[in-house]
mmCIF file of C-alpha atoms in Angstrom:
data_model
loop_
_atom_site.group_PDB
_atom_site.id
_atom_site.type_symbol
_atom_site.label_atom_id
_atom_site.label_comp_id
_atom_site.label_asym_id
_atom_site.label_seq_id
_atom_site.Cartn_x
_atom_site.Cartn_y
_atom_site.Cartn_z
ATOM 1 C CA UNK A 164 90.533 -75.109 68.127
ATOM 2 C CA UNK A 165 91.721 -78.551 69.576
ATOM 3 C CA UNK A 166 92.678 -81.541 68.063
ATOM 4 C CA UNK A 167 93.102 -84.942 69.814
ATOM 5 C CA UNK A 168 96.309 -86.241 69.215
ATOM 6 C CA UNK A 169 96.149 -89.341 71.694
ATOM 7 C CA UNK A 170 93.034 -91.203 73.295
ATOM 8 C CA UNK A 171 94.146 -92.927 76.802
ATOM 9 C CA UNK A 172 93.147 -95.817 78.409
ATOM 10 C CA UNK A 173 90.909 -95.357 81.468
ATOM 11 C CA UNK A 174 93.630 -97.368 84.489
ATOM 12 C CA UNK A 175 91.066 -97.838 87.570
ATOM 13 C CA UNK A 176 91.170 -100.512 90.050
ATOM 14 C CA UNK A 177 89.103 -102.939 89.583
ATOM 15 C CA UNK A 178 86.910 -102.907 92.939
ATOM 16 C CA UNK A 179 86.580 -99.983 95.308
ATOM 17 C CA UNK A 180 89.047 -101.329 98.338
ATOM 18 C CA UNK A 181 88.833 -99.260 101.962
ATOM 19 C CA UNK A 182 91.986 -99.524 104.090
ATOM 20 C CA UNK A 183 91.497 -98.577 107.151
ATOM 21 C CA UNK A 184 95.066 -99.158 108.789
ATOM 22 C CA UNK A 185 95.874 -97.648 112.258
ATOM 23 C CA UNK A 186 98.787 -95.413 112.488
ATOM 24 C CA UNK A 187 101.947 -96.720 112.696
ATOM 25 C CA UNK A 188 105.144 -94.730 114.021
ATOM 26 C CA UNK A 189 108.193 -93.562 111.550
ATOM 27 C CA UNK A 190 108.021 -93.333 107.791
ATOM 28 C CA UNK A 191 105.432 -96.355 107.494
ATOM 29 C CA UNK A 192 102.202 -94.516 107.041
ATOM 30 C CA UNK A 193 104.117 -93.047 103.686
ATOM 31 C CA UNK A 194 105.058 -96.647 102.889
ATOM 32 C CA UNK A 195 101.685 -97.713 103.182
ATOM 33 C CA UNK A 196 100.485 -94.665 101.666
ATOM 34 C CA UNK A 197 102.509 -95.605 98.542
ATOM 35 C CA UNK A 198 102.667 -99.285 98.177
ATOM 36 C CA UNK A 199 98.629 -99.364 98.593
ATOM 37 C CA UNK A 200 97.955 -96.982 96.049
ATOM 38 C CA UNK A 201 100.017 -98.652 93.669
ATOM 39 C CA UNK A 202 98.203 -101.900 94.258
ATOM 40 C CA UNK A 203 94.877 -100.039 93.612
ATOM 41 C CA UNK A 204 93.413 -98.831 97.260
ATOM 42 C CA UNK A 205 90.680 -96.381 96.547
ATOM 43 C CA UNK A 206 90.155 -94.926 99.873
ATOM 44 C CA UNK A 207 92.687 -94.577 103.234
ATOM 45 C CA UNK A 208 91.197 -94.625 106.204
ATOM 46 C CA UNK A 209 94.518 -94.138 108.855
ATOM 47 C CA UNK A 210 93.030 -95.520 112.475
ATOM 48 C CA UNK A 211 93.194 -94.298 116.078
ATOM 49 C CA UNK A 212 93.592 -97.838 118.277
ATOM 50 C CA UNK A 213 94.554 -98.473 121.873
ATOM 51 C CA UNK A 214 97.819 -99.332 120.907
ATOM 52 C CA UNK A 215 98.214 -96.526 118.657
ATOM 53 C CA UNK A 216 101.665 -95.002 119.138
ATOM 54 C CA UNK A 217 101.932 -92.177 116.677
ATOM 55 C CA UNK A 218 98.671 -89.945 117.051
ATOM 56 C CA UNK A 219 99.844 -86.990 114.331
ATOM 57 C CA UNK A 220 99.362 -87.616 111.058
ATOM 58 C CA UNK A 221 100.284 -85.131 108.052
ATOM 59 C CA UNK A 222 97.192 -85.362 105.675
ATOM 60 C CA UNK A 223 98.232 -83.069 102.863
ATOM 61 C CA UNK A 224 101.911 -84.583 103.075
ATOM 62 C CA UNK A 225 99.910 -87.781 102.814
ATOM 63 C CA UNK A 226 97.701 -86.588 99.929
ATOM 64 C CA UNK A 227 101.316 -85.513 97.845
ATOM 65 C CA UNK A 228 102.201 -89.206 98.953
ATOM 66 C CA UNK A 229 99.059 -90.716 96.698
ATOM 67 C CA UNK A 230 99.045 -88.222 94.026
ATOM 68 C CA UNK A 231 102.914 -88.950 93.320
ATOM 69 C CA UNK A 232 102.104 -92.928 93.585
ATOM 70 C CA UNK A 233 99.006 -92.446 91.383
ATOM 71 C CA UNK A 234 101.163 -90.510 88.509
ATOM 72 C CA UNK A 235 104.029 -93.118 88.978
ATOM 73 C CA UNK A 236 101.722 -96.253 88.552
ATOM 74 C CA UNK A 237 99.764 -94.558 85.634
ATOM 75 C CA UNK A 238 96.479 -94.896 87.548
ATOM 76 C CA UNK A 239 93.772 -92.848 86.317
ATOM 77 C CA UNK A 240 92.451 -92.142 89.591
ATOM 78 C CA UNK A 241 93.782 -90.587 92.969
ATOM 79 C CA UNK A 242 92.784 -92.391 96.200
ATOM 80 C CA UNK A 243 90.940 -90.063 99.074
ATOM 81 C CA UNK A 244 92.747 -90.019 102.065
ATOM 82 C CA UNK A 245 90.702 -88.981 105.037
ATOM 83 C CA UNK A 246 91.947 -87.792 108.999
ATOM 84 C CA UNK A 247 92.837 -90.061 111.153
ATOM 85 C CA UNK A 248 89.363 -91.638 112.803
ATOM 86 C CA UNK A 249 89.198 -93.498 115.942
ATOM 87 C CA UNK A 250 88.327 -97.153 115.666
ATOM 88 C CA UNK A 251 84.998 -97.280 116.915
ATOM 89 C CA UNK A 252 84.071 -94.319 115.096
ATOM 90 C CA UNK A 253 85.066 -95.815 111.548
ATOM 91 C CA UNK A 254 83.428 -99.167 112.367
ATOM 92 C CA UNK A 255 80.359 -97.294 113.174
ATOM 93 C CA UNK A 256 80.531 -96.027 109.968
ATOM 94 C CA UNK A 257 81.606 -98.467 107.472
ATOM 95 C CA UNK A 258 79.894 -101.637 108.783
ATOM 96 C CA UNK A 259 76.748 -102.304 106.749
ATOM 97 C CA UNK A 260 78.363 -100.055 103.826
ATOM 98 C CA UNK A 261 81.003 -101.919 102.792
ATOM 99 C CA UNK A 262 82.327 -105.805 103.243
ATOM 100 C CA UNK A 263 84.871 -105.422 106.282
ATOM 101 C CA UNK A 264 87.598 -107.866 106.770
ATOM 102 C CA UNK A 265 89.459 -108.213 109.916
ATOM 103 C CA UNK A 266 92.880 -108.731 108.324
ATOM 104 C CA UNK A 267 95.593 -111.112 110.344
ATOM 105 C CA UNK A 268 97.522 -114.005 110.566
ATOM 106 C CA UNK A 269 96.085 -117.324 109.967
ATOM 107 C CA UNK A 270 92.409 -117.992 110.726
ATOM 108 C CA UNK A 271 89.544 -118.723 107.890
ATOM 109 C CA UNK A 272 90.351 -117.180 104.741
ATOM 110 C CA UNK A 273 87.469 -115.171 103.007
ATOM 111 C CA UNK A 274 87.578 -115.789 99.106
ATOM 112 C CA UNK A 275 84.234 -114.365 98.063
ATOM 113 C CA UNK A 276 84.680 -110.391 97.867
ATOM 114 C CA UNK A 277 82.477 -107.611 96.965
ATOM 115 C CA UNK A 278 82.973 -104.511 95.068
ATOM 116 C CA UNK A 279 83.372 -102.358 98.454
ATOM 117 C CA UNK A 280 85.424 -103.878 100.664
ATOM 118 C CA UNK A 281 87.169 -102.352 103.807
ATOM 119 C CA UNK A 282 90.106 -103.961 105.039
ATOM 120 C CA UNK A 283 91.035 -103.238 109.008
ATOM 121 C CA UNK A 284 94.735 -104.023 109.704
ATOM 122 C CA UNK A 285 95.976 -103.403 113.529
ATOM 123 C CA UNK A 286 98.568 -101.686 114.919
ATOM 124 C CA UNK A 287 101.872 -102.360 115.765
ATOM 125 C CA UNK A 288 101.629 -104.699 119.103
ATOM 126 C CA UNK A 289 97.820 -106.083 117.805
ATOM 127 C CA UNK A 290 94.533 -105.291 118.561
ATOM 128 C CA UNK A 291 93.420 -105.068 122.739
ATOM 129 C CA UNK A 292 90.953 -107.353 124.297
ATOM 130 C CA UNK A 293 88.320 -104.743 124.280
ATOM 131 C CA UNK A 294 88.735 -104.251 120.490
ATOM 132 C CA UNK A 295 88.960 -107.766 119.950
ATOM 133 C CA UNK A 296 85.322 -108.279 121.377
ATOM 134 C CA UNK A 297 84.517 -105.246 119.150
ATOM 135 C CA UNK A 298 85.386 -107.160 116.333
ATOM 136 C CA UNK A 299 83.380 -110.693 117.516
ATOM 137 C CA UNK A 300 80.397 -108.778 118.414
ATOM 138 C CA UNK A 301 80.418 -107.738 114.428
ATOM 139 C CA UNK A 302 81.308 -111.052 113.426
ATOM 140 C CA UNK A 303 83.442 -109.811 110.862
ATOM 141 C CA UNK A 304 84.767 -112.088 108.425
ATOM 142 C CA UNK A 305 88.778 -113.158 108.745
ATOM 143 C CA UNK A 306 91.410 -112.420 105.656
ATOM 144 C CA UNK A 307 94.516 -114.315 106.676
ATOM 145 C CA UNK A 308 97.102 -113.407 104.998
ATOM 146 C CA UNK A 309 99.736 -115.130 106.637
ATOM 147 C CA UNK A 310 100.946 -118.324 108.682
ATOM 148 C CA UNK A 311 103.317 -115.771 109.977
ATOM 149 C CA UNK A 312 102.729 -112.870 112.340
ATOM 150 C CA UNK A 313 103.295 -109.808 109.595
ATOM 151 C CA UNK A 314 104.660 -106.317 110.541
ATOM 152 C CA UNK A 315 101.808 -104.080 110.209
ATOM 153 C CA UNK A 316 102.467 -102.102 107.285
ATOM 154 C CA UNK A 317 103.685 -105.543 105.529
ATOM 155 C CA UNK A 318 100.279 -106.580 106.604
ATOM 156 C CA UNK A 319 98.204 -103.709 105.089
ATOM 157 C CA UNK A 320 100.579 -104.203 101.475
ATOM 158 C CA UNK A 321 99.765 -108.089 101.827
ATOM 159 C CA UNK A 322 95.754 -107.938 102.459
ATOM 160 C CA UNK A 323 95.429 -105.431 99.533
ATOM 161 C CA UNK A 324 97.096 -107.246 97.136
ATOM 162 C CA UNK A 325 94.715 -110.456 97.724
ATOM 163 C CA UNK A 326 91.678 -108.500 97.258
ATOM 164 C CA UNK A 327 92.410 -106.367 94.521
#
């Protein structure tokens, strides 16, 4: 026999928002990890770049990471975190499923978002050339989210904050 003491509030983000960051060296991945989640990320999608530094990345220490930030922010949710996927792999993927935005400092600002949107921050030193062209050749939309060049994982906090 059960009785319901307490009915809670359903706490979900309020669009489904893809970061797909690439990995950064040190203890940033967790920062990202955490700060995202709070803001209301739904799915992490850690990158494999050119410039990418730090190629290991701890998924179920990174799952614990989300869980924890999910229970702390009184989501009602917990983000998936995926393995690490090499950029043109993702883009292969995502493009044409969800509204990507090619987040960095200045350029045009896209207002107008949908309820999937992927947001693809660079790595520590910027994108190369070759990705660069990648990016054209999609003619992904620009989020600038700063007249300043942003650390990366300040970056990734930044762009999901003005989406979500």
């Amino acid at each position: 026999h059960l009785q319901m003491i307490t009915e809670l509030e359903s706490n979900l983000p309020s669009r489904n928002v893809y970061l797909l960051f690439s990995l950064l060296k040190k203890d940033n991945n967790e920062h990202i990890l955490q700060k995202a989640c709070e803001l209301g990320v739904s799915n992490f999608v850690p990158l494999l770049s050119e410039r990418t530094i730090k190629k290991d990345f701890n998924i179920e220490r990174a799952r614990k990471i989300v869980v924890e930030a999910s229970e702390q922010c009184g989501r009602s949710n917990i983000p998936h975190v995926r393995d690490p996927v090499h950029l043109d792999k993702a883009l292969a993927e995502y493009h044409g499923k969800l509204q990507l935005l090619l987040c960095q400092a200045g350029g045009q600002q896209s207002t107008d978002f949908t309820d999937k949107v992927g947001l693809i921050v660079g790595p520590e030193g910027g994108w190369s050339e070759r990705e660069l062209e990648i990016f054209k050749s999609l003619d992904l939309p620009h989020l600038a989210l700063s007249p300043f060049v942003l650390r990366a994982e300040t970056a990734a906090i930044v762009a999901a904050s003005k989406v979500l």
